[in-house]
């Protein structure tokens, strides 16, 4: 009897755990960075790669850091929402262009020199922003993805709401929709601006 009972109990426990896991929302992965200072960095800017941007430049403002790339279909899907946010001047948005060349499977297999990768990334990013509108106060380039590791980025788009003191207050995984904007981001922005 024992020989059949233990495998049955193990199978039932496995089914229960699977059922619980299937009901979780993958967009609501808790981030260990929420409530902690945004990691420091200095990355080249899209408009002038010789100059860098650092989160220190945004101290005193509530702002969004939006991780995106041209090869990311969900980023293109959320782009009109970001353009509208920018048009309404809700808060500054900094574009974090992530692995523009290396994240594209078609190009990743043929790595090039850093200079050629930057030139291609600037061309591709600039073309998309010119065609669809540029919601960003500035765009920074993380071509090798090293800074993204510090932020816990594992996909695009991801968006971080950062307060006036430079502390991450919210992380959203996936495209920002009008509903996410109205129900989650804007109420937090209003609270942080008090």
Short mmCIF file of C-alpha atoms in Angstrom, two decimals, residues 26-145:
data_model
loop_
_atom_site.label_atom_id
_atom_site.label_comp_id
_atom_site.label_asym_id
_atom_site.label_seq_id
_atom_site.Cartn_x
_atom_site.Cartn_y
_atom_site.Cartn_z
CA UNK A 26 4.11 36.89 -15.20
CA UNK A 27 3.98 40.72 -15.48
CA UNK A 28 3.80 41.01 -11.70
CA UNK A 29 7.23 39.64 -10.89
CA UNK A 30 8.40 41.42 -7.75
CA UNK A 31 11.60 43.37 -8.29
CA UNK A 32 14.21 43.41 -5.53
CA UNK A 33 15.15 46.93 -6.72
CA UNK A 34 11.82 48.55 -5.81
CA UNK A 35 12.49 50.78 -2.80
CA UNK A 36 16.23 50.90 -3.49
CA UNK A 37 18.36 53.53 -5.26
CA UNK A 38 18.51 53.14 -9.03
CA UNK A 39 21.88 51.66 -10.01
CA UNK A 40 24.33 54.30 -11.21
CA UNK A 41 25.68 54.25 -14.73
CA UNK A 42 27.03 56.48 -17.50
CA UNK A 43 25.91 55.41 -20.98
CA UNK A 44 26.35 57.05 -24.38
CA UNK A 45 23.47 59.12 -25.71
CA UNK A 46 21.78 58.37 -29.02
CA UNK A 47 21.93 62.00 -30.15
CA UNK A 48 25.63 62.31 -29.29
CA UNK A 49 27.48 59.08 -28.38
CA UNK A 50 30.49 61.11 -27.26
CA UNK A 51 28.36 62.39 -24.35
CA UNK A 52 26.96 60.19 -21.60
CA UNK A 53 23.83 60.24 -19.47
CA UNK A 54 23.64 59.33 -15.80
CA UNK A 55 20.57 58.97 -13.53
CA UNK A 56 22.15 61.70 -11.37
CA UNK A 57 20.99 64.17 -14.03
CA UNK A 58 17.37 63.40 -13.13
CA UNK A 59 17.69 63.99 -9.36
CA UNK A 60 14.85 66.19 -8.14
CA UNK A 61 12.41 64.84 -10.76
CA UNK A 62 10.04 61.89 -10.92
CA UNK A 63 10.84 60.10 -14.19
CA UNK A 64 10.50 56.90 -16.20
CA UNK A 65 13.31 54.73 -17.50
CA UNK A 66 11.87 52.77 -20.43
CA UNK A 67 13.83 49.76 -21.73
CA UNK A 68 13.21 49.24 -25.46
CA UNK A 69 14.73 48.19 -28.80
CA UNK A 70 13.64 48.35 -32.43
CA UNK A 71 13.67 44.53 -32.74
CA UNK A 72 11.10 44.28 -29.90
CA UNK A 73 7.48 44.04 -31.22
CA UNK A 74 6.02 44.83 -27.78
CA UNK A 75 8.14 47.99 -27.62
CA UNK A 76 6.68 49.15 -30.93
CA UNK A 77 3.20 48.27 -29.56
CA UNK A 78 3.66 50.47 -26.46
CA UNK A 79 5.32 53.34 -28.38
CA UNK A 80 2.09 55.32 -29.09
CA UNK A 81 1.28 55.32 -25.35
CA UNK A 82 4.72 56.75 -24.59
CA UNK A 83 4.35 59.37 -27.32
CA UNK A 84 0.99 60.42 -25.84
CA UNK A 85 2.52 60.53 -22.33
CA UNK A 86 5.24 62.80 -23.64
CA UNK A 87 2.79 64.99 -25.51
CA UNK A 88 0.75 65.45 -22.33
CA UNK A 89 3.96 66.17 -20.41
CA UNK A 90 3.13 63.79 -17.55
CA UNK A 91 6.78 63.23 -16.63
CA UNK A 92 10.19 62.93 -18.32
CA UNK A 93 10.87 59.61 -20.04
CA UNK A 94 14.40 58.38 -20.64
CA UNK A 95 14.73 55.73 -23.34
CA UNK A 96 17.07 52.89 -22.44
CA UNK A 97 17.91 51.29 -25.78
CA UNK A 98 18.87 47.74 -24.84
CA UNK A 99 21.04 45.44 -26.96
CA UNK A 100 19.89 47.14 -30.16
CA UNK A 101 22.19 45.04 -32.32
CA UNK A 102 23.09 42.10 -30.09
CA UNK A 103 19.50 41.43 -29.10
CA UNK A 104 18.45 41.02 -32.72
CA UNK A 105 18.85 37.33 -33.47
CA UNK A 106 19.43 38.00 -37.16
CA UNK A 107 22.44 40.22 -36.44
CA UNK A 108 23.67 38.73 -33.16
CA UNK A 109 25.32 35.81 -34.91
CA UNK A 110 27.66 38.22 -36.73
CA UNK A 111 29.24 40.43 -34.06
CA UNK A 112 31.00 43.50 -35.37
CA UNK A 113 33.31 46.15 -33.97
CA UNK A 114 31.83 48.35 -31.22
CA UNK A 115 32.00 51.36 -33.54
CA UNK A 116 30.03 49.59 -36.29
CA UNK A 117 27.52 48.29 -33.74
CA UNK A 118 26.99 51.82 -32.40
CA UNK A 119 26.56 53.23 -35.90
CA UNK A 120 23.98 50.55 -36.77
CA UNK A 121 22.17 51.04 -33.44
CA UNK A 122 22.00 54.80 -33.97
CA UNK A 123 20.70 54.33 -37.50
CA UNK A 124 18.01 51.81 -36.53
CA UNK A 125 16.87 53.67 -33.40
CA UNK A 126 16.88 57.05 -35.09
CA UNK A 127 14.84 55.73 -38.02
CA UNK A 128 12.13 54.30 -35.72
CA UNK A 129 11.92 57.45 -33.59
CA UNK A 130 11.77 59.67 -36.69
CA UNK A 131 8.94 57.58 -38.14
CA UNK A 132 6.86 57.01 -35.00
CA UNK A 133 7.69 60.02 -32.84
CA UNK A 134 10.23 60.46 -30.07
CA UNK A 135 8.71 60.41 -26.58
CA UNK A 136 12.07 60.46 -24.85
CA UNK A 137 13.85 63.36 -23.19
CA UNK A 138 17.01 61.48 -24.07
CA UNK A 139 17.87 58.00 -25.32
CA UNK A 140 20.81 56.08 -23.94
CA UNK A 141 22.50 53.10 -25.54
CA UNK A 142 23.29 49.89 -23.62
CA UNK A 143 24.60 47.90 -26.57
CA UNK A 144 26.20 45.06 -24.63
CA UNK A 145 23.47 44.88 -21.96
#
